[in-house]
Amino acid sequence: MEKISRNDPCWCGSGRKYKTCHMALDEKIHHYELQGHIVPRRDILKTKEQIEGIKESSVINMAVLDAVEKMIGPGVSTQQIDDLVHEVTTRMGGIPAPLNYEGFPKSVCTSINEVVCHGIPSAEVILKEGDIVNVDVSTLYKGYFSDSSRMYCIGKVSEEKKKLVQVTKECVEKGLAVVKPWNFLGDMAQVINDHAKANGYSVVVDIGGHGVGLEFHEEPFVSYVTRAGTEMLMVPGMVFTIEPMVNMGSCEIYIDDKDGWTVYTEDGKPSAQWEITVAVTQEGHEVLTW
Ligand code: MF3
Ligand code: CO
């Protein structure tokens, strides 16, 4: 990190002197680093202005999910969801971030039952009574990315699937509750994994969350299976997703080798996921998308 003097303008662009702006915070972070902890680099800490930008993007992201909620149901194809996501996002001035992302062919991911994530919308896939489906929406607006997903129960759903959906939501809530400065990402992982396990479920290991905001996927990788006291230190200005994938059976997964995207549970049992984007603040946290 470049050396900055007390009276220099702060690196964050606030216009204030370093000593009255980020100096104390940097010293505290450095203290943790000396103890061997993983700490965030400056460039992943967002300024107030950047967080405002991510929030504007998030407004669109949540409006899209609200619109999906109104139209989703038995007989609706996942292509119809994709069409709606594209229409609402672009009408509000945004761009669906998944579209053409590393070759992803659609505007949204739709993941039904044993599909863990990254399901590709299709006119041939029709939602039916009893399905649980994750709709994962990501928006680019004025250079800022937001990312969140919700589960929808289609018609009457079995008690055991309903419970999976509910417990997965609770995992996110419990994880969120420990998001505050000077905790670790592993503290969040631990409470999420513990809650899933206590209900007989497993958390996917190989796919996790991520920093988000200036890019779709930024550092850090966010695991939901690591231990308290490990992983990156939480520092004000960090923005990341909480998006555990919780499997009713084993945590083993595989990727469809034909489309290269769709992720399935190895045992064919259902999987659920909720995703929010959260910012670490001085006081604790602020949820940017739900
Ligand atoms: N929205 C997903 C996430 O939470 C990423 C989807 S990648 C895509 O990270 F290419 F499928 F869009
Ligand atoms: Co995400």
PDB file of C-alpha atoms and ligand atoms in Angstrom:
ATOM      1  CA  MET A   1       0.000   0.000   0.000  1.00  0.00           C
ATOM      2  CA  GLU A   2       1.383   3.414  -0.852  1.00  0.00           C
ATOM      3  CA  LYS A   3       2.573   5.497   2.061  1.00  0.00           C
ATOM      4  CA  ILE A   4       0.391   8.455   2.796  1.00  0.00           C
ATOM      5  CA  SER A   5       1.254  11.289   5.218  1.00  0.00           C
ATOM      6  CA  ARG A   6      -1.048  12.531   7.972  1.00  0.00           C
ATOM      7  CA  ASN A   7      -1.685  15.843   6.273  1.00  0.00           C
ATOM      8  CA  ASP A   8      -2.152  14.475   2.743  1.00  0.00           C
ATOM      9  CA  PRO A   9      -5.631  14.319   1.264  1.00  0.00           C
ATOM     10  CA  CYS A  10      -7.244  10.981   2.155  1.00  0.00           C
ATOM     11  CA  TRP A  11      -7.045   8.178  -0.421  1.00  0.00           C
ATOM     12  CA  CYS A  12     -10.832   7.794  -0.369  1.00  0.00           C
ATOM     13  CA  GLY A  13     -11.408  11.055  -2.213  1.00  0.00           C
ATOM     14  CA  SER A  14     -13.373  12.721   0.621  1.00  0.00           C
ATOM     15  CA  GLY A  15     -11.197  15.841   0.319  1.00  0.00           C
ATOM     16  CA  ARG A  16     -10.392  15.630   4.050  1.00  0.00           C
ATOM     17  CA  LYS A  17      -6.896  15.224   5.463  1.00  0.00           C
ATOM     18  CA  TYR A  18      -5.840  11.620   5.879  1.00  0.00           C
ATOM     19  CA  LYS A  19      -5.421  12.039   9.661  1.00  0.00           C
ATOM     20  CA  THR A  20      -9.040  13.110  10.125  1.00  0.00           C
ATOM     21  CA  CYS A  21     -10.433  10.617   7.628  1.00  0.00           C
ATOM     22  CA  HIS A  22      -9.232   7.020   7.095  1.00  0.00           C
ATOM     23  CA  MET A  23      -5.981   7.049   9.086  1.00  0.00           C
ATOM     24  CA  ALA A  24      -7.337   5.557  12.318  1.00  0.00           C
ATOM     25  CA  LEU A  25      -9.270   2.918  10.374  1.00  0.00           C
ATOM     26  CA  ASP A  26      -6.193   1.972   8.335  1.00  0.00           C
ATOM     27  CA  GLU A  27      -4.149   1.615  11.526  1.00  0.00           C
ATOM     28  CA  LYS A  28      -6.752  -0.641  13.060  1.00  0.00           C
ATOM     29  CA  ILE A  29      -6.874  -2.795   9.933  1.00  0.00           C
ATOM     30  CA  HIS A  30      -3.103  -3.003   9.917  1.00  0.00           C
ATOM     31  CA  HIS A  31      -3.161  -4.197  13.517  1.00  0.00           C
ATOM     32  CA  TYR A  32      -5.359  -7.153  12.494  1.00  0.00           C
ATOM     33  CA  GLU A  33      -3.092  -7.830   9.537  1.00  0.00           C
ATOM     34  CA  LEU A  34      -0.076  -8.085  11.822  1.00  0.00           C
ATOM     35  CA  GLN A  35      -1.960 -10.707  13.806  1.00  0.00           C
ATOM     36  CA  GLY A  36      -2.184 -12.807  10.657  1.00  0.00           C
ATOM     37  CA  HIS A  37      -5.758 -12.057   9.623  1.00  0.00           C
ATOM     38  CA  ILE A  38      -6.918 -11.554   6.050  1.00  0.00           C
ATOM     39  CA  VAL A  39      -7.826  -7.886   5.621  1.00  0.00           C
ATOM     40  CA  PRO A  40      -9.475  -6.046   2.728  1.00  0.00           C
ATOM     41  CA  ARG A  41      -7.363  -4.053   0.325  1.00  0.00           C
ATOM     42  CA  ARG A  42      -8.280  -0.388   0.042  1.00  0.00           C
ATOM     43  CA  ASP A  43      -9.673  -0.788  -3.455  1.00  0.00           C
ATOM     44  CA  ILE A  44     -12.520  -3.047  -2.334  1.00  0.00           C
ATOM     45  CA  LEU A  45     -13.739  -0.521   0.250  1.00  0.00           C
ATOM     46  CA  LYS A  46     -16.506   1.601  -1.234  1.00  0.00           C
ATOM     47  CA  THR A  47     -16.933   5.314  -0.670  1.00  0.00           C
ATOM     48  CA  LYS A  48     -20.269   6.821   0.397  1.00  0.00           C
ATOM     49  CA  GLU A  49     -20.826   7.938  -3.181  1.00  0.00           C
ATOM     50  CA  GLN A  50     -20.212   4.454  -4.555  1.00  0.00           C
ATOM     51  CA  ILE A  51     -22.572   2.922  -1.996  1.00  0.00           C
ATOM     52  CA  GLU A  52     -25.230   5.425  -3.094  1.00  0.00           C
ATOM     53  CA  GLY A  53     -24.679   4.235  -6.672  1.00  0.00           C
ATOM     54  CA  ILE A  54     -25.030   0.579  -5.680  1.00  0.00           C
ATOM     55  CA  LYS A  55     -28.226   1.502  -3.825  1.00  0.00           C
ATOM     56  CA  GLU A  56     -29.707   3.052  -6.964  1.00  0.00           C
ATOM     57  CA  SER A  57     -28.886  -0.096  -8.867  1.00  0.00           C
ATOM     58  CA  SER A  58     -30.459  -2.098  -6.034  1.00  0.00           C
ATOM     59  CA  VAL A  59     -33.733  -0.185  -6.343  1.00  0.00           C
ATOM     60  CA  ILE A  60     -34.087  -1.594  -9.854  1.00  0.00           C
ATOM     61  CA  ASN A  61     -32.995  -5.057  -8.755  1.00  0.00           C
ATOM     62  CA  MET A  62     -35.680  -5.203  -6.069  1.00  0.00           C
ATOM     63  CA  ALA A  63     -38.349  -3.756  -8.360  1.00  0.00           C
ATOM     64  CA  VAL A  64     -37.601  -6.572 -10.814  1.00  0.00           C
ATOM     65  CA  LEU A  65     -37.972  -9.199  -8.092  1.00  0.00           C
ATOM     66  CA  ASP A  66     -41.246  -7.591  -6.976  1.00  0.00           C
ATOM     67  CA  ALA A  67     -42.510  -7.758 -10.566  1.00  0.00           C
ATOM     68  CA  VAL A  68     -41.528 -11.439 -10.799  1.00  0.00           C
ATOM     69  CA  GLU A  69     -43.470 -12.103  -7.608  1.00  0.00           C
ATOM     70  CA  LYS A  70     -46.646 -10.771  -9.230  1.00  0.00           C
ATOM     71  CA  MET A  71     -46.504 -12.936 -12.375  1.00  0.00           C
ATOM     72  CA  ILE A  72     -44.888 -16.179 -11.239  1.00  0.00           C
ATOM     73  CA  GLY A  73     -47.059 -19.255 -10.798  1.00  0.00           C
ATOM     74  CA  PRO A  74     -48.043 -22.634 -12.253  1.00  0.00           C
ATOM     75  CA  GLY A  75     -47.968 -22.618 -16.073  1.00  0.00           C
ATOM     76  CA  VAL A  76     -45.473 -19.749 -16.348  1.00  0.00           C
ATOM     77  CA  SER A  77     -42.351 -20.579 -18.368  1.00  0.00           C
ATOM     78  CA  THR A  78     -38.921 -19.522 -17.160  1.00  0.00           C
ATOM     79  CA  GLN A  79     -38.553 -17.697 -20.502  1.00  0.00           C
ATOM     80  CA  GLN A  80     -41.505 -15.507 -19.510  1.00  0.00           C
ATOM     81  CA  ILE A  81     -39.614 -14.646 -16.318  1.00  0.00           C
ATOM     82  CA  ASP A  82     -36.540 -13.818 -18.396  1.00  0.00           C
ATOM     83  CA  ASP A  83     -38.616 -11.574 -20.685  1.00  0.00           C
ATOM     84  CA  LEU A  84     -40.086  -9.730 -17.705  1.00  0.00           C
ATOM     85  CA  VAL A  85     -36.679  -9.252 -16.050  1.00  0.00           C
ATOM     86  CA  HIS A  86     -35.260  -7.823 -19.266  1.00  0.00           C
ATOM     87  CA  GLU A  87     -38.261  -5.574 -19.816  1.00  0.00           C
ATOM     88  CA  VAL A  88     -38.464  -4.112 -16.296  1.00  0.00           C
ATOM     89  CA  THR A  89     -34.689  -3.672 -15.959  1.00  0.00           C
ATOM     90  CA  THR A  90     -34.243  -1.856 -19.248  1.00  0.00           C
ATOM     91  CA  ARG A  91     -37.399   0.252 -18.764  1.00  0.00           C
ATOM     92  CA  MET A  92     -35.848   1.518 -15.515  1.00  0.00           C
ATOM     93  CA  GLY A  93     -32.587   2.337 -17.316  1.00  0.00           C
ATOM     94  CA  GLY A  94     -30.579  -0.671 -16.186  1.00  0.00           C
ATOM     95  CA  ILE A  95     -28.887  -3.586 -17.904  1.00  0.00           C
ATOM     96  CA  PRO A  96     -29.421  -7.193 -16.772  1.00  0.00           C
ATOM     97  CA  ALA A  97     -25.893  -8.120 -15.626  1.00  0.00           C
ATOM     98  CA  PRO A  98     -26.107 -11.869 -16.408  1.00  0.00           C
ATOM     99  CA  LEU A  99     -26.839 -11.286 -20.114  1.00  0.00           C
ATOM    100  CA  ASN A 100     -23.689 -12.316 -22.022  1.00  0.00           C
ATOM    101  CA  TYR A 101     -21.742 -12.515 -18.745  1.00  0.00           C
ATOM    102  CA  GLU A 102     -19.016 -15.044 -19.538  1.00  0.00           C
ATOM    103  CA  GLY A 103     -21.318 -16.310 -22.263  1.00  0.00           C
ATOM    104  CA  PHE A 104     -24.460 -16.693 -20.111  1.00  0.00           C
ATOM    105  CA  PRO A 105     -27.277 -16.512 -22.684  1.00  0.00           C
ATOM    106  CA  LYS A 106     -30.137 -14.957 -20.656  1.00  0.00           C
ATOM    107  CA  SER A 107     -30.966 -12.022 -18.376  1.00  0.00           C
ATOM    108  CA  VAL A 108     -31.648 -13.967 -15.194  1.00  0.00           C
ATOM    109  CA  CYS A 109     -30.954 -17.331 -13.552  1.00  0.00           C
ATOM    110  CA  THR A 110     -33.973 -19.512 -12.773  1.00  0.00           C
ATOM    111  CA  SER A 111     -33.170 -22.559 -10.653  1.00  0.00           C
ATOM    112  CA  ILE A 112     -35.933 -25.069  -9.941  1.00  0.00           C
ATOM    113  CA  ASN A 113     -35.980 -27.796  -7.239  1.00  0.00           C
ATOM    114  CA  GLU A 114     -32.735 -29.844  -7.568  1.00  0.00           C
ATOM    115  CA  VAL A 115     -31.097 -27.082  -9.605  1.00  0.00           C
ATOM    116  CA  VAL A 116     -28.740 -25.363  -7.172  1.00  0.00           C
ATOM    117  CA  CYS A 117     -28.057 -22.222  -9.234  1.00  0.00           C
ATOM    118  CA  HIS A 118     -27.386 -20.801 -12.714  1.00  0.00           C
ATOM    119  CA  GLY A 119     -30.443 -22.413 -14.307  1.00  0.00           C
ATOM    120  CA  ILE A 120     -31.000 -21.039 -17.826  1.00  0.00           C
ATOM    121  CA  PRO A 121     -34.503 -19.762 -18.639  1.00  0.00           C
ATOM    122  CA  SER A 122     -36.259 -21.594 -21.461  1.00  0.00           C
ATOM    123  CA  ALA A 123     -39.668 -21.536 -23.166  1.00  0.00           C
ATOM    124  CA  GLU A 124     -39.734 -25.304 -22.661  1.00  0.00           C
ATOM    125  CA  VAL A 125     -39.434 -25.128 -18.887  1.00  0.00           C
ATOM    126  CA  ILE A 126     -42.882 -24.560 -17.399  1.00  0.00           C
ATOM    127  CA  LEU A 127     -43.320 -24.052 -13.665  1.00  0.00           C
ATOM    128  CA  LYS A 128     -45.726 -26.462 -12.038  1.00  0.00           C
ATOM    129  CA  GLU A 129     -47.542 -26.769  -8.744  1.00  0.00           C
ATOM    130  CA  GLY A 130     -45.148 -27.923  -6.020  1.00  0.00           C
ATOM    131  CA  ASP A 131     -41.965 -26.461  -7.520  1.00  0.00           C
ATOM    132  CA  ILE A 132     -39.617 -24.232  -5.584  1.00  0.00           C
ATOM    133  CA  VAL A 133     -37.696 -21.814  -7.771  1.00  0.00           C
ATOM    134  CA  ASN A 134     -34.892 -19.357  -7.186  1.00  0.00           C
ATOM    135  CA  VAL A 135     -34.920 -16.257  -9.380  1.00  0.00           C
ATOM    136  CA  ASP A 136     -31.482 -14.588  -9.278  1.00  0.00           C
ATOM    137  CA  VAL A 137     -31.494 -11.008 -10.540  1.00  0.00           C
ATOM    138  CA  SER A 138     -28.424  -8.827 -11.065  1.00  0.00           C
ATOM    139  CA  THR A 139     -28.462  -5.281 -12.381  1.00  0.00           C
ATOM    140  CA  LEU A 140     -25.923  -2.884 -13.851  1.00  0.00           C
ATOM    141  CA  TYR A 141     -26.989   0.764 -13.527  1.00  0.00           C
ATOM    142  CA  LYS A 142     -24.763   3.778 -14.152  1.00  0.00           C
ATOM    143  CA  GLY A 143     -21.692   1.615 -13.621  1.00  0.00           C
ATOM    144  CA  TYR A 144     -22.903   0.002 -10.384  1.00  0.00           C
ATOM    145  CA  PHE A 145     -23.852  -3.638  -9.849  1.00  0.00           C
ATOM    146  CA  SER A 146     -26.453  -5.071  -7.501  1.00  0.00           C
ATOM    147  CA  ASP A 147     -27.310  -8.717  -6.969  1.00  0.00           C
ATOM    148  CA  SER A 148     -30.096 -10.521  -5.109  1.00  0.00           C
ATOM    149  CA  SER A 149     -32.320 -13.534  -5.410  1.00  0.00           C
ATOM    150  CA  ARG A 150     -35.516 -14.834  -3.886  1.00  0.00           C
ATOM    151  CA  MET A 151     -37.273 -18.174  -3.643  1.00  0.00           C
ATOM    152  CA  TYR A 152     -40.813 -18.569  -4.909  1.00  0.00           C
ATOM    153  CA  CYS A 153     -43.091 -21.451  -3.979  1.00  0.00           C
ATOM    154  CA  ILE A 154     -45.303 -22.440  -6.907  1.00  0.00           C
ATOM    155  CA  GLY A 155     -48.847 -23.236  -5.801  1.00  0.00           C
ATOM    156  CA  LYS A 156     -49.067 -25.794  -3.047  1.00  0.00           C
ATOM    157  CA  VAL A 157     -45.594 -26.958  -2.012  1.00  0.00           C
ATOM    158  CA  SER A 158     -44.737 -29.919   0.258  1.00  0.00           C
ATOM    159  CA  GLU A 159     -44.002 -29.180   3.906  1.00  0.00           C
ATOM    160  CA  GLU A 160     -40.434 -30.428   3.576  1.00  0.00           C
ATOM    161  CA  LYS A 161     -39.650 -28.125   0.633  1.00  0.00           C
ATOM    162  CA  LYS A 162     -41.359 -25.198   2.363  1.00  0.00           C
ATOM    163  CA  LYS A 163     -39.160 -25.796   5.381  1.00  0.00           C
ATOM    164  CA  LEU A 164     -36.018 -25.852   3.223  1.00  0.00           C
ATOM    165  CA  VAL A 165     -36.985 -22.484   1.744  1.00  0.00           C
ATOM    166  CA  GLN A 166     -37.750 -21.034   5.186  1.00  0.00           C
ATOM    167  CA  VAL A 167     -34.594 -22.326   6.880  1.00  0.00           C
ATOM    168  CA  THR A 168     -32.451 -21.007   4.009  1.00  0.00           C
ATOM    169  CA  LYS A 169     -33.986 -17.559   4.511  1.00  0.00           C
ATOM    170  CA  GLU A 170     -33.256 -17.826   8.233  1.00  0.00           C
ATOM    171  CA  CYS A 171     -29.643 -18.690   7.358  1.00  0.00           C
ATOM    172  CA  VAL A 172     -29.329 -15.370   5.525  1.00  0.00           C
ATOM    173  CA  GLU A 173     -30.949 -13.488   8.421  1.00  0.00           C
ATOM    174  CA  LYS A 174     -28.674 -15.117  10.988  1.00  0.00           C
ATOM    175  CA  GLY A 175     -25.634 -14.425   8.830  1.00  0.00           C
ATOM    176  CA  LEU A 176     -26.682 -10.804   8.384  1.00  0.00           C
ATOM    177  CA  ALA A 177     -27.012 -10.360  12.143  1.00  0.00           C
ATOM    178  CA  VAL A 178     -23.247 -10.817  12.617  1.00  0.00           C
ATOM    179  CA  VAL A 179     -22.240  -8.417   9.833  1.00  0.00           C
ATOM    180  CA  LYS A 180     -20.482  -5.527  11.566  1.00  0.00           C
ATOM    181  CA  PRO A 181     -17.001  -4.025  11.616  1.00  0.00           C
ATOM    182  CA  TRP A 182     -14.240  -6.153  13.163  1.00  0.00           C
ATOM    183  CA  ASN A 183     -16.143  -9.412  12.844  1.00  0.00           C
ATOM    184  CA  PHE A 184     -14.896 -11.909  10.258  1.00  0.00           C
ATOM    185  CA  LEU A 185     -16.599 -13.346   7.197  1.00  0.00           C
ATOM    186  CA  GLY A 186     -16.056 -16.730   8.844  1.00  0.00           C
ATOM    187  CA  ASP A 187     -18.267 -15.636  11.772  1.00  0.00           C
ATOM    188  CA  MET A 188     -21.088 -15.275   9.276  1.00  0.00           C
ATOM    189  CA  ALA A 189     -20.257 -18.588   7.593  1.00  0.00           C
ATOM    190  CA  GLN A 190     -20.289 -20.377  10.918  1.00  0.00           C
ATOM    191  CA  VAL A 191     -23.781 -19.221  11.944  1.00  0.00           C
ATOM    192  CA  ILE A 192     -25.145 -20.006   8.479  1.00  0.00           C
ATOM    193  CA  ASN A 193     -23.620 -23.459   8.311  1.00  0.00           C
ATOM    194  CA  ASP A 194     -24.643 -24.238  11.913  1.00  0.00           C
ATOM    195  CA  HIS A 195     -28.271 -23.326  11.247  1.00  0.00           C
ATOM    196  CA  ALA A 196     -28.421 -25.384   8.062  1.00  0.00           C
ATOM    197  CA  LYS A 197     -26.817 -28.385   9.768  1.00  0.00           C
ATOM    198  CA  ALA A 198     -29.095 -28.108  12.814  1.00  0.00           C
ATOM    199  CA  ASN A 199     -31.971 -28.667  10.388  1.00  0.00           C
ATOM    200  CA  GLY A 200     -30.319 -31.646   8.721  1.00  0.00           C
ATOM    201  CA  TYR A 201     -29.258 -29.729   5.618  1.00  0.00           C
ATOM    202  CA  SER A 202     -25.886 -29.062   4.003  1.00  0.00           C
ATOM    203  CA  VAL A 203     -24.354 -25.902   2.564  1.00  0.00           C
ATOM    204  CA  VAL A 204     -22.703 -25.922  -0.870  1.00  0.00           C
ATOM    205  CA  VAL A 205     -18.934 -25.548  -0.521  1.00  0.00           C
ATOM    206  CA  ASP A 206     -17.670 -24.825  -4.015  1.00  0.00           C
ATOM    207  CA  ILE A 207     -19.899 -21.887  -4.921  1.00  0.00           C
ATOM    208  CA  GLY A 208     -20.308 -18.906  -2.622  1.00  0.00           C
ATOM    209  CA  GLY A 209     -20.874 -15.200  -2.449  1.00  0.00           C
ATOM    210  CA  HIS A 210     -18.695 -12.328  -3.527  1.00  0.00           C
ATOM    211  CA  GLY A 211     -17.877  -8.688  -3.268  1.00  0.00           C
ATOM    212  CA  VAL A 212     -20.050  -6.639  -5.600  1.00  0.00           C
ATOM    213  CA  GLY A 213     -20.518  -3.051  -6.725  1.00  0.00           C
ATOM    214  CA  LEU A 214     -17.973  -1.805  -9.209  1.00  0.00           C
ATOM    215  CA  GLU A 215     -17.803  -5.257 -10.802  1.00  0.00           C
ATOM    216  CA  PHE A 216     -20.379  -8.061 -10.893  1.00  0.00           C
ATOM    217  CA  HIS A 217     -18.041 -10.342  -8.954  1.00  0.00           C
ATOM    218  CA  GLU A 218     -15.282  -8.822  -6.862  1.00  0.00           C
ATOM    219  CA  GLU A 219     -13.077  -9.955  -4.049  1.00  0.00           C
ATOM    220  CA  PRO A 220     -13.567 -11.446  -1.560  1.00  0.00           C
ATOM    221  CA  PHE A 221     -14.962 -14.887  -2.282  1.00  0.00           C
ATOM    222  CA  VAL A 222     -17.527 -15.413   0.479  1.00  0.00           C
ATOM    223  CA  SER A 223     -17.769 -18.928   1.862  1.00  0.00           C
ATOM    224  CA  TYR A 224     -20.650 -20.142   4.034  1.00  0.00           C
ATOM    225  CA  VAL A 225     -18.878 -23.189   5.398  1.00  0.00           C
ATOM    226  CA  THR A 226     -15.764 -21.738   7.060  1.00  0.00           C
ATOM    227  CA  ARG A 227     -15.178 -21.246  10.782  1.00  0.00           C
ATOM    228  CA  ALA A 228     -15.742 -18.272  13.082  1.00  0.00           C
ATOM    229  CA  GLY A 229     -12.653 -16.111  13.469  1.00  0.00           C
ATOM    230  CA  THR A 230     -11.334 -16.981  10.010  1.00  0.00           C
ATOM    231  CA  GLU A 231     -11.599 -15.379   6.562  1.00  0.00           C
ATOM    232  CA  MET A 232     -11.572 -11.661   5.797  1.00  0.00           C
ATOM    233  CA  LEU A 233     -12.029  -9.013   8.455  1.00  0.00           C
ATOM    234  CA  MET A 234     -15.241  -6.994   8.009  1.00  0.00           C
ATOM    235  CA  VAL A 235     -14.466  -3.319   7.575  1.00  0.00           C
ATOM    236  CA  PRO A 236     -16.766  -0.326   6.887  1.00  0.00           C
ATOM    237  CA  GLY A 237     -17.123   0.146   3.129  1.00  0.00           C
ATOM    238  CA  MET A 238     -17.088  -3.543   2.237  1.00  0.00           C
ATOM    239  CA  VAL A 239     -20.053  -4.573   0.084  1.00  0.00           C
ATOM    240  CA  PHE A 240     -20.750  -8.274  -0.478  1.00  0.00           C
ATOM    241  CA  THR A 241     -23.500 -10.793  -1.003  1.00  0.00           C
ATOM    242  CA  ILE A 242     -24.958 -13.257   1.469  1.00  0.00           C
ATOM    243  CA  GLU A 243     -26.201 -16.105  -0.711  1.00  0.00           C
ATOM    244  CA  PRO A 244     -25.851 -19.564   0.799  1.00  0.00           C
ATOM    245  CA  MET A 245     -27.042 -22.493  -1.292  1.00  0.00           C
ATOM    246  CA  VAL A 246     -28.637 -24.965   1.093  1.00  0.00           C
ATOM    247  CA  ASN A 247     -29.233 -28.570   0.038  1.00  0.00           C
ATOM    248  CA  MET A 248     -31.827 -30.871   1.574  1.00  0.00           C
ATOM    249  CA  GLY A 249     -29.393 -33.768   1.129  1.00  0.00           C
ATOM    250  CA  SER A 250     -25.661 -33.812   0.554  1.00  0.00           C
ATOM    251  CA  CYS A 251     -23.623 -30.772  -0.446  1.00  0.00           C
ATOM    252  CA  GLU A 252     -22.266 -32.500  -3.566  1.00  0.00           C
ATOM    253  CA  ILE A 253     -23.050 -30.795  -6.859  1.00  0.00           C
ATOM    254  CA  TYR A 254     -22.236 -31.109 -10.553  1.00  0.00           C
ATOM    255  CA  ILE A 255     -22.464 -28.828 -13.594  1.00  0.00           C
ATOM    256  CA  ASP A 256     -24.478 -29.810 -16.664  1.00  0.00           C
ATOM    257  CA  ASP A 257     -21.864 -30.680 -19.276  1.00  0.00           C
ATOM    258  CA  LYS A 258     -24.207 -29.836 -22.156  1.00  0.00           C
ATOM    259  CA  ASP A 259     -25.010 -26.211 -21.279  1.00  0.00           C
ATOM    260  CA  GLY A 260     -21.949 -25.605 -19.090  1.00  0.00           C
ATOM    261  CA  TRP A 261     -23.976 -23.607 -16.554  1.00  0.00           C
ATOM    262  CA  THR A 262     -26.771 -25.413 -14.753  1.00  0.00           C
ATOM    263  CA  VAL A 263     -25.652 -26.652 -11.350  1.00  0.00           C
ATOM    264  CA  TYR A 264     -27.502 -29.677  -9.911  1.00  0.00           C
ATOM    265  CA  THR A 265     -27.436 -31.503  -6.585  1.00  0.00           C
ATOM    266  CA  GLU A 266     -25.608 -34.798  -7.004  1.00  0.00           C
ATOM    267  CA  ASP A 267     -28.318 -36.711  -5.106  1.00  0.00           C
ATOM    268  CA  GLY A 268     -31.219 -35.065  -6.959  1.00  0.00           C
ATOM    269  CA  LYS A 269     -32.676 -33.613  -3.756  1.00  0.00           C
ATOM    270  CA  PRO A 270     -33.936 -30.011  -3.684  1.00  0.00           C
ATOM    271  CA  SER A 271     -31.766 -26.975  -3.011  1.00  0.00           C
ATOM    272  CA  ALA A 272     -32.701 -23.443  -1.970  1.00  0.00           C
ATOM    273  CA  GLN A 273     -30.996 -20.067  -2.008  1.00  0.00           C
ATOM    274  CA  TRP A 274     -31.735 -16.503  -1.007  1.00  0.00           C
ATOM    275  CA  GLU A 275     -29.338 -13.703  -1.816  1.00  0.00           C
ATOM    276  CA  ILE A 276     -28.947 -10.190  -0.463  1.00  0.00           C
ATOM    277  CA  THR A 277     -26.321  -7.495  -0.961  1.00  0.00           C
ATOM    278  CA  VAL A 278     -25.070  -5.863   2.234  1.00  0.00           C
ATOM    279  CA  ALA A 279     -22.703  -2.997   3.064  1.00  0.00           C
ATOM    280  CA  VAL A 280     -20.616  -2.927   6.234  1.00  0.00           C
ATOM    281  CA  THR A 281     -21.109   0.476   7.901  1.00  0.00           C
ATOM    282  CA  GLN A 282     -19.486   2.189  10.910  1.00  0.00           C
ATOM    283  CA  GLU A 283     -22.396   1.119  13.093  1.00  0.00           C
ATOM    284  CA  GLY A 284     -23.017  -2.344  11.676  1.00  0.00           C
ATOM    285  CA  HIS A 285     -24.523  -2.983   8.288  1.00  0.00           C
ATOM    286  CA  GLU A 286     -26.971  -1.751   5.735  1.00  0.00           C
ATOM    287  CA  VAL A 287     -28.926  -4.090   3.482  1.00  0.00           C
ATOM    288  CA  LEU A 288     -28.816  -2.800  -0.093  1.00  0.00           C
ATOM    289  CA  THR A 289     -30.996  -5.450  -1.741  1.00  0.00           C
ATOM    290  CA  TRP A 290     -33.407  -7.969  -0.284  1.00  0.00           C
TER     291      TRP A 290
HETATM  292  N1  MF3 B   1     -26.261 -13.858  -9.790  1.00  0.00           N
HETATM  293  C1  MF3 B   1     -25.303 -14.902  -9.595  1.00  0.00           C
HETATM  294  C2  MF3 B   1     -24.550 -14.604  -8.338  1.00  0.00           C
HETATM  295  O1  MF3 B   1     -25.153 -14.470  -7.358  1.00  0.00           O
HETATM  296  C3  MF3 B   1     -24.345 -15.000 -10.714  1.00  0.00           C
HETATM  297  C4  MF3 B   1     -24.926 -15.430 -11.937  1.00  0.00           C
HETATM  298  S1  MF3 B   1     -23.693 -15.573 -13.096  1.00  0.00           S
HETATM  299  C5  MF3 B   1     -24.556 -15.707 -14.511  1.00  0.00           C
HETATM  300  O2  MF3 B   1     -23.384 -14.467  -8.277  1.00  0.00           O
HETATM  301  F1  MF3 B   1     -23.745 -15.660 -15.456  1.00  0.00           F
HETATM  302  F2  MF3 B   1     -25.216 -16.817 -14.483  1.00  0.00           F
HETATM  303  F3  MF3 B   1     -25.354 -14.706 -14.572  1.00  0.00           F
HETATM  304 CO    CO B   2     -24.248 -13.195  -6.275  1.00  0.00          CO
END
